[in-house]
Short mmCIF file of C-alpha atoms in Angstrom, two decimals:
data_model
loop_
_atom_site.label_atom_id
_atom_site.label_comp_id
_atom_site.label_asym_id
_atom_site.label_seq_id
_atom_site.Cartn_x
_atom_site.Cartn_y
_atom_site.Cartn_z
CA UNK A 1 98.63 72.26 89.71
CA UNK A 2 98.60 69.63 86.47
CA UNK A 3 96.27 69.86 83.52
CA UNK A 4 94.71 66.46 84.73
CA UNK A 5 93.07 68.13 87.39
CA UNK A 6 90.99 69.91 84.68
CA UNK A 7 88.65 69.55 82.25
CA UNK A 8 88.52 72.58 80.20
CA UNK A 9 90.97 75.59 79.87
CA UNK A 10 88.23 77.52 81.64
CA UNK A 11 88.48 75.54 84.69
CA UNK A 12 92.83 76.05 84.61
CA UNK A 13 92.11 79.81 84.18
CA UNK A 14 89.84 80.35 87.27
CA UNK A 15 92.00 77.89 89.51
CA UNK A 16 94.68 80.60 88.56
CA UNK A 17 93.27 83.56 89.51
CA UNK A 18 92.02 82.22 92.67
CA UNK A 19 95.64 81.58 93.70
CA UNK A 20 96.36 84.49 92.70
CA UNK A 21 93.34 86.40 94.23
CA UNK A 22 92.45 87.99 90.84
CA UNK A 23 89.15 88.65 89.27
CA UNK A 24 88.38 87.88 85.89
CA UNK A 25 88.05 91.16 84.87
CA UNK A 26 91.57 91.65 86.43
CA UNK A 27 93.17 89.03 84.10
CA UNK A 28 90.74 90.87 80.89
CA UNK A 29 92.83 94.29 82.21
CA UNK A 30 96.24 92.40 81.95
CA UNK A 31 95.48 90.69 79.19
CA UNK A 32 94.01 93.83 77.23
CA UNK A 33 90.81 91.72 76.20
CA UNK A 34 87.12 91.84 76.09
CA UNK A 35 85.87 90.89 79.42
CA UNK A 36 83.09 89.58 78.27
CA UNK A 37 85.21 87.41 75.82
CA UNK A 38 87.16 85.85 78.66
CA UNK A 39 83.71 85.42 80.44
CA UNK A 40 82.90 82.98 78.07
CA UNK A 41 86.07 80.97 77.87
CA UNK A 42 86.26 80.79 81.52
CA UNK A 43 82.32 79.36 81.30
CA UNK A 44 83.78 76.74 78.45
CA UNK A 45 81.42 78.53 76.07
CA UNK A 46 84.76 79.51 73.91
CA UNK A 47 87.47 78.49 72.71
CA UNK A 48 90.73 78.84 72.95
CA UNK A 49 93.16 80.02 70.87
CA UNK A 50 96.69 79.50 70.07
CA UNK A 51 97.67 83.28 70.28
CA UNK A 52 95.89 83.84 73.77
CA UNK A 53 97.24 80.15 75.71
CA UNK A 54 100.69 81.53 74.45
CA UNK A 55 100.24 85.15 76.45
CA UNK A 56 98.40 83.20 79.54
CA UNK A 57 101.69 81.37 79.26
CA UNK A 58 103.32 84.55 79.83
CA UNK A 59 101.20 86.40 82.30
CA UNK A 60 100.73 82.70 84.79
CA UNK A 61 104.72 80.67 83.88
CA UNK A 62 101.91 77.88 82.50
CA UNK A 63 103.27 75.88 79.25
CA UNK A 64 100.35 77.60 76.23
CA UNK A 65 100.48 73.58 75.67
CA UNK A 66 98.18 72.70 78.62
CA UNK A 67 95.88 75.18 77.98
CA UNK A 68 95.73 74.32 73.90
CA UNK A 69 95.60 70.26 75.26
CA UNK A 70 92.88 71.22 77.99
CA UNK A 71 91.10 72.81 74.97
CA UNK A 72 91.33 69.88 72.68
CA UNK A 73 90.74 67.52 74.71
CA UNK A 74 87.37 69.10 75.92
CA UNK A 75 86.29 69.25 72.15
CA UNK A 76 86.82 65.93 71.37
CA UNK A 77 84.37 64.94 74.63
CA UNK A 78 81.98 67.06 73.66
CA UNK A 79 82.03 65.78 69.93
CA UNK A 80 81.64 62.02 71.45
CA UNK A 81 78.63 63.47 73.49
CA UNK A 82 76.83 64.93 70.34
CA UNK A 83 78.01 62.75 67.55
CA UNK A 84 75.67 60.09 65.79
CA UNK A 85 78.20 56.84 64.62
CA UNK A 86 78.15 56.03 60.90
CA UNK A 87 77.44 52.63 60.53
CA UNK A 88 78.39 52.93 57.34
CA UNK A 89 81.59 54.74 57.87
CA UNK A 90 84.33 51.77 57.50
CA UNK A 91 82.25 50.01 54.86
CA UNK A 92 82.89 53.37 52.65
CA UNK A 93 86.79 53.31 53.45
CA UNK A 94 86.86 49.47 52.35
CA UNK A 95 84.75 50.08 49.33
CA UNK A 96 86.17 53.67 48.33
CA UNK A 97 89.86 53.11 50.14
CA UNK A 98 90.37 49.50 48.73
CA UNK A 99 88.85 49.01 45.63
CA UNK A 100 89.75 50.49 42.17
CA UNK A 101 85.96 52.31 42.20
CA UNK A 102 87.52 55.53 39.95
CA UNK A 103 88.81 52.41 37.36
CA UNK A 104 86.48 50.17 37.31
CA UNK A 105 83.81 53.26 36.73
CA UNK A 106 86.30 54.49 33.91
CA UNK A 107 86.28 50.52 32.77
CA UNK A 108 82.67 50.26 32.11
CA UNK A 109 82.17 47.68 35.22
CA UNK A 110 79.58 49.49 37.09
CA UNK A 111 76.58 50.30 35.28
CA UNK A 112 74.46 53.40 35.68
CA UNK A 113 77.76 55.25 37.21
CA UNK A 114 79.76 57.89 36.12
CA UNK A 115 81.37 59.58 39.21
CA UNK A 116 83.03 58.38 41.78
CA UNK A 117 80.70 60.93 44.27
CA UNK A 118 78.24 59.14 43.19
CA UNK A 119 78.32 56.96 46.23
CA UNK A 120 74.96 55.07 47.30
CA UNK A 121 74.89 54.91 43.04
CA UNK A 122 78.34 53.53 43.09
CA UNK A 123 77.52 51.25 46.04
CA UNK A 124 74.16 49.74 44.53
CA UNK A 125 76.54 49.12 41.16
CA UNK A 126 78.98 47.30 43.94
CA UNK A 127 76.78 44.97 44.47
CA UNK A 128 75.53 44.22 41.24
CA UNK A 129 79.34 43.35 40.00
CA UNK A 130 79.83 41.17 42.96
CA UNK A 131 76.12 39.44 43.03
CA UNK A 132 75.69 40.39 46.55
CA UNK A 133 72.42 42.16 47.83
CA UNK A 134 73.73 45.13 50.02
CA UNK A 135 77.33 46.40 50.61
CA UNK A 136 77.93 44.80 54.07
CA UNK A 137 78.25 41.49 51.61
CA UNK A 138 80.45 42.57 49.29
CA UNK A 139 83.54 39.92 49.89
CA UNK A 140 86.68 42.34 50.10
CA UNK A 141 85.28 43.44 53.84
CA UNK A 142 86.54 41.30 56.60
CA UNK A 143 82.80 40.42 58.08
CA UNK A 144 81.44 39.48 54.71
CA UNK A 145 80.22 35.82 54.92
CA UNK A 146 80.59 35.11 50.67
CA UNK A 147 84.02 34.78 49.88
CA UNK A 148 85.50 33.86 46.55
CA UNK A 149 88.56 30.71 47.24
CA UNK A 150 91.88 31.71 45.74
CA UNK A 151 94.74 29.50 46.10
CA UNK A 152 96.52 32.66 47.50
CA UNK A 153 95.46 36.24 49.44
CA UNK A 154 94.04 38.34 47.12
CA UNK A 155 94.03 41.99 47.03
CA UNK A 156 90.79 44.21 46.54
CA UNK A 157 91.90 44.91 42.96
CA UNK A 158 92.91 40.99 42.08
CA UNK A 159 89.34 39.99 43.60
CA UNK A 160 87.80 42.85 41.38
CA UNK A 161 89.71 41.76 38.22
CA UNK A 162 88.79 37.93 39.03
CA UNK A 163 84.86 38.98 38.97
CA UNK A 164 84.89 40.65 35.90
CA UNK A 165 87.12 37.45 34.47
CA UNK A 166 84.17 35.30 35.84
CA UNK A 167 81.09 37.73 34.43
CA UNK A 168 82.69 36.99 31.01
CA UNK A 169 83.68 33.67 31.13
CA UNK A 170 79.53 32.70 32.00
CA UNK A 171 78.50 34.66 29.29
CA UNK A 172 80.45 32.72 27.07
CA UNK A 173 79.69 29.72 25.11
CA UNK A 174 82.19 26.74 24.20
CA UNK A 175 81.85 23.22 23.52
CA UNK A 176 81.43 20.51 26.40
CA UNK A 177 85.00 20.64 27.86
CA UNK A 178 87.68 17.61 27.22
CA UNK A 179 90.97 17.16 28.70
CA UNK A 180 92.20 15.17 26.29
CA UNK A 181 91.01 17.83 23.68
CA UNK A 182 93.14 20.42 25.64
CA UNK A 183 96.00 17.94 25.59
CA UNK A 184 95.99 17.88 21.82
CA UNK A 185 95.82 21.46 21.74
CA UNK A 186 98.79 21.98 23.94
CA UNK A 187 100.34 20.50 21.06
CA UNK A 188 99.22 22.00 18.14
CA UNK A 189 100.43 25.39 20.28
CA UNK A 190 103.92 24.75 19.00
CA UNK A 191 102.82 25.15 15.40
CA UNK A 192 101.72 28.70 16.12
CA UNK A 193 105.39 29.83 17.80
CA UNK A 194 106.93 30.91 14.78
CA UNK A 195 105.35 34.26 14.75
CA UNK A 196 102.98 37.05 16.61
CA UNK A 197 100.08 35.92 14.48
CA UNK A 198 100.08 32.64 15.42
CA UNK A 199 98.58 33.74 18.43
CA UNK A 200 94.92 34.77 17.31
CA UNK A 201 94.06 30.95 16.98
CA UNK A 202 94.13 30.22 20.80
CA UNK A 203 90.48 31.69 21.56
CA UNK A 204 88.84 29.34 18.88
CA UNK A 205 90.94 26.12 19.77
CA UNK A 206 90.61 26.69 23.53
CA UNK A 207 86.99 27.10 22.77
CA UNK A 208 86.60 24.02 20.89
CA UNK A 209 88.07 22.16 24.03
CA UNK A 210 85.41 23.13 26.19
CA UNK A 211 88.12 26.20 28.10
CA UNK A 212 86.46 29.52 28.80
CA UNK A 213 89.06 32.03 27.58
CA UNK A 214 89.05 36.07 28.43
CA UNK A 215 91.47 38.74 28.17
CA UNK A 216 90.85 41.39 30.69
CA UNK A 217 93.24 44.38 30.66
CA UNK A 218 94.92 44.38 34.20
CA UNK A 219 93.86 47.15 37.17
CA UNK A 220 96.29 49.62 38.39
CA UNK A 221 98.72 48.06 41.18
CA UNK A 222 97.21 44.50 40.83
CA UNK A 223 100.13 42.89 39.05
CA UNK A 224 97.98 39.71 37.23
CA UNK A 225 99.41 37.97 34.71
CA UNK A 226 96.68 35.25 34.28
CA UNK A 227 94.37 33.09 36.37
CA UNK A 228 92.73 29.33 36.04
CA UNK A 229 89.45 28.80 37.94
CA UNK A 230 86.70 26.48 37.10
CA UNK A 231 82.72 27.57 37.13
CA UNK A 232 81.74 24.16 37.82
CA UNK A 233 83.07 20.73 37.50
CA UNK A 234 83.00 20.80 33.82
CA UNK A 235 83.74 24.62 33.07
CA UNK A 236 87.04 25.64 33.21
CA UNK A 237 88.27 29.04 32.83
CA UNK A 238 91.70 30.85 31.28
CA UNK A 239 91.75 34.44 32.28
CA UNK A 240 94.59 36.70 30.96
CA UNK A 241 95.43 40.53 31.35
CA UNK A 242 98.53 40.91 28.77
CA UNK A 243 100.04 42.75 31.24
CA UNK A 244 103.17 42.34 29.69
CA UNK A 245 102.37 42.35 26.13
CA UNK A 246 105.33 40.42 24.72
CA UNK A 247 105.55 37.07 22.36
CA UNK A 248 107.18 35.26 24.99
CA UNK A 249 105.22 35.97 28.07
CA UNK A 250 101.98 35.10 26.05
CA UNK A 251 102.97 31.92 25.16
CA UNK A 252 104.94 31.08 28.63
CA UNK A 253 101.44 32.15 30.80
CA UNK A 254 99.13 30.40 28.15
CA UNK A 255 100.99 27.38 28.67
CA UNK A 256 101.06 27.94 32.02
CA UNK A 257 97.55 28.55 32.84
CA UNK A 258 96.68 25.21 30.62
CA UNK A 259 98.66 23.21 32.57
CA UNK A 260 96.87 24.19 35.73
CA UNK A 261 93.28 23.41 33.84
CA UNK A 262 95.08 19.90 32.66
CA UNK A 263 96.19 19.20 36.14
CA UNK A 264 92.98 20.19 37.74
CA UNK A 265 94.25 22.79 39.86
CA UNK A 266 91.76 25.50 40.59
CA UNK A 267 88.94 23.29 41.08
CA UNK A 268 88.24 24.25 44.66
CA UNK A 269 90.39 27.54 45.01
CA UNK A 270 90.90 29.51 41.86
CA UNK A 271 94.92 29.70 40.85
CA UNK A 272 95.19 33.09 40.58
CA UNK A 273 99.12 34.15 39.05
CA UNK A 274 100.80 37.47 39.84
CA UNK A 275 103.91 38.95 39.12
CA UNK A 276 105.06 35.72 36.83
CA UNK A 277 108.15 36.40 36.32
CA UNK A 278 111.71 36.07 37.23
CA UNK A 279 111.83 33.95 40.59
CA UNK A 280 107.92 33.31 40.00
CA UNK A 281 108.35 31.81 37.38
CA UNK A 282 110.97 29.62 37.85
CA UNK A 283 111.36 26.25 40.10
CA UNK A 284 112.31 27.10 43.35
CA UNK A 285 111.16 25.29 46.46
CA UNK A 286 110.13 28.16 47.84
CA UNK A 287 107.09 28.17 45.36
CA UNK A 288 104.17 26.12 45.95
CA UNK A 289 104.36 22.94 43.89
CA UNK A 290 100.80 23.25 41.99
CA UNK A 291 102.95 26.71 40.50
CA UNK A 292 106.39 24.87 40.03
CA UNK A 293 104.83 22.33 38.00
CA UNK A 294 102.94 24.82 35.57
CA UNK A 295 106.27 26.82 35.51
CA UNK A 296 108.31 23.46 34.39
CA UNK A 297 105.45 22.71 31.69
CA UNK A 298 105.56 26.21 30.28
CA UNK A 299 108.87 26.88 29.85
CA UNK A 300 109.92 23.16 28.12
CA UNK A 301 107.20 24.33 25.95
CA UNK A 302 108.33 27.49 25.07
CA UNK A 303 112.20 26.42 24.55
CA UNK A 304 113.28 22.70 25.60
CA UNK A 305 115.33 23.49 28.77
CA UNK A 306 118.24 21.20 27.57
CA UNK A 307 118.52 22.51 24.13
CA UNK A 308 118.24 26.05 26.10
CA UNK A 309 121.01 24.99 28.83
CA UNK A 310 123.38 23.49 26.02
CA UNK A 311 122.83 26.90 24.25
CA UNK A 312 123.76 29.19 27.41
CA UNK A 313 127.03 26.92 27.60
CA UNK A 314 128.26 27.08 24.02
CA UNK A 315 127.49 30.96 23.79
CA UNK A 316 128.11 32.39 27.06
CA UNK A 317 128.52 35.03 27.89
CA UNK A 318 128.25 36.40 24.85
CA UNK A 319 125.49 35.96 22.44
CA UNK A 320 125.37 37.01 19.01
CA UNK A 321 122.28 38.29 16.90
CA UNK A 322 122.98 35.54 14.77
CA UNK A 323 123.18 32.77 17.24
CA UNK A 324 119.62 33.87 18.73
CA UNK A 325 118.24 33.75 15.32
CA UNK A 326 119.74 30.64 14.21
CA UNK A 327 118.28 28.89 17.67
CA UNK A 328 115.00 30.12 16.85
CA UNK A 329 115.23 28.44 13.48
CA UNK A 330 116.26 25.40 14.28
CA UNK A 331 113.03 25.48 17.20
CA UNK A 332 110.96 26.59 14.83
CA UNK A 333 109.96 29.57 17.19
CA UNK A 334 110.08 33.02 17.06
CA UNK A 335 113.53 34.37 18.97
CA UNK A 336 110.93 36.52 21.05
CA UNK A 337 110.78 33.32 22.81
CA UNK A 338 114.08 32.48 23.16
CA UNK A 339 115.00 36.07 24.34
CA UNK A 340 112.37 36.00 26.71
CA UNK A 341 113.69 32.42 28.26
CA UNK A 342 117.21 33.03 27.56
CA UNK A 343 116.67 36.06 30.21
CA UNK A 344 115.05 34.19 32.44
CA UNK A 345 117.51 31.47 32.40
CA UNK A 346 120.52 34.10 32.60
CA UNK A 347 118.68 37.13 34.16
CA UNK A 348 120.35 39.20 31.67
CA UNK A 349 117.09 40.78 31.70
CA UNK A 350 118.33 43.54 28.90
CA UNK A 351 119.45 40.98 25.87
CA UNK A 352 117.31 41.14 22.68
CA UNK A 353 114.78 42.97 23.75
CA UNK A 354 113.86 43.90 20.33
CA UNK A 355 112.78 39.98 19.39
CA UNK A 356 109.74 40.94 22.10
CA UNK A 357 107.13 40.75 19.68
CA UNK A 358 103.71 42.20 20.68
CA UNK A 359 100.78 40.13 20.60
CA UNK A 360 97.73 41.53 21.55
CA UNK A 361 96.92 43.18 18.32
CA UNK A 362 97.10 39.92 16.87
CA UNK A 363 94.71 37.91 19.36
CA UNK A 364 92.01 41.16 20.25
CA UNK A 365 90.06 40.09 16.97
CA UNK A 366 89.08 36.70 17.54
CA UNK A 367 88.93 37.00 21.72
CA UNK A 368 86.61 38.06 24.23
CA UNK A 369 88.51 40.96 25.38
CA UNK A 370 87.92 43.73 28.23
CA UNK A 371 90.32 46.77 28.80
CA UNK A 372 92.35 49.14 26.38
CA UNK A 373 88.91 50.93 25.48
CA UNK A 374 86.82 48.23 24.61
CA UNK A 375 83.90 47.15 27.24
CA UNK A 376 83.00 43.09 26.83
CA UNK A 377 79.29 43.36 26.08
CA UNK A 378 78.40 41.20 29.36
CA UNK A 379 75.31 41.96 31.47
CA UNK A 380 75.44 42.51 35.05
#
């Protein structure tokens, strides 16, 4: 006698007192229950419970797991019988599982929202952030035909922080875009090096070249450090989150991001950096070469690798206050920037950490800027 040749725990239970040549109200007796209780299990209009499988256990040598199994397994077929499918079940665990909703709520990206239980409001604020007409289109699910081209997988987060990058960068206005404008202010960069302030002149000259520029504070887990994308062939875009708000990684992802708009990368799949740092941002073949060339641009701009590598050999492997100081002078930079690539180079990831200058206070003025409390006033 296996459970298998059952369907319910009633069925098991009569099968056993027919071998046994019992009557239900026999095994009620034994069992010092309600007969009309057991009736009812028997019928599979019941349940049952843990406490009585375990003394049918005892009163038939049955394992009080075949009857509990029996039992389980009969609810779940009955469930399947009466249950209506949500269609919309797995687009909610996408949307609500996936996405940042609770952040982007908190970050002023969904209009007309201000709880998370708000769902169909939530989902009709969905769509409006990612210009689709009903959630099914909404690009982070698998069957949605619009999807946004990054050079690399995105997450649900990076896509989410790329849209709101893009719903600022159309809103704002620059002059027609010139490349060899944005080559001559790659240049003029260096004059601003010497010191955190320097930096709240990119917006303007960026702008003046024709380059969309935005600053939108990073989402929880996402891990962007900046992206390059183009709105058309004539619109490119610099996005930035600051998510390491230091003198040297400004300058090293500014660069960085330039070089991709100079080089044309991002035209047809938006170049989308994460986690640029250490090995990503160094040289190795292991990175894709549109990324090793912005990496090799942006660090000779922030400290000439030779001058850097003659450096390291003098000093090593210990370096003085002095000697940091003294480098920067001679640069003409601020020794944020040589700490920050003098780690790099050595991966003594603890030396001079003081020189790491913060920077956003110094840009948030004259920049679009979205995150840290302030909303960018762009319609959706």
């Amino acid at each position: 006698m296996t459970g298998t040749d059952y369907k319910t725990p009633g069925q098991l239970i009569q099968a056993l007192l027919e071998s046994r040549g019992w009557t239900q109200r026999v095994l009620a007796i034994v069992l010092d229950i309600d007969e009309t209780g057991l009736n009812k299990i028997v019928a599979g209009k019941r349940p049952i419970d843990a406490d009585l499988a375990l003394r049918l256990s005892q009163v038939f040598d049955v394992p009080a797991e075949q009857f509990l199994h029996l039992q389980k397994d009969y609810d779940l077929a009955m469930a399947r019988l009466i249950s209506n499918p949500d269609p919309g079940l797995s687009t909610r665990a996408s949307l609500f599982g996936d996405l940042p909703v609770s952040d982007m709520i908190k970050r002023g990206w969904l209009t007309g929202v201000d709880d998370v239980r708000q769902v169909r409001a939530v989902e009709s604020a969905l769509c409006k952030f990612f210009g689709v007409p009903s959630v099914e289109e909404i690009e982070i699910l698998p069957h949605a035909a619009k999807k946004t081209n990054v050079f690399s997988p995105a997450t649900p987060a990076q896509l989410a922080w790329l849209y709101r990058v893009k719903q600022i960068a159309e809103q704002t206005l620059v002059a027609k875009y010139s490349r060899e404008a944005l080559e001559s202010a790659a240049s003029k960069f260096h004059d601003l090096l010497g010191s955190p302030e320097g930096a709240r002149k990119v917006p303007r000259m960026l702008a003046e070249c024709g380059v969309r520029y935005a600053i939108v504070e990073s989402l929880p887990g996402a891990n962007i450090d900046g992206v390059c994308l183009w709105l058309n062939d004539r619109s490119p875009v610099i996005g930035m989150s600051l998510r390491h708000d230091r003198i040297d990684n400004f300058w090293f992802v500014l660069r960085h991001e330039c070089e991709h708009v100079l080089q044309n990368h991002g035209r047809s799949a938006a170049m989308l950096d994460t986690d640029l740092e250490k090995e990503r941002a160094g040289t190795g073949s292991s990175l894709p070469e549109e990324e090793r060339i912005a990496n090799e641009v942006a660090a000779e701009f922030c400290v000439p690798q030779s001058s850097l590598s003659k450096f390291i050999e003098r000093k090593a492997p210990f370096f003085a206050e002095r000697d940091i100081i003294g480098f920067a002078r001679t640069l003409r930079i601020h020794p944020g920037i040589v700490a920050g690539q003098l780690q790099h180079k050595t991966s003594r990831y603890e030396l001079f950490r003081h020189h790491l200058a913060k920077v956003r206070s110094s840009i948030a003025p004259n920049a679009m800027i979205d995150g840290w409390g302030d909303v960018a006033p762009v319609g959706q």
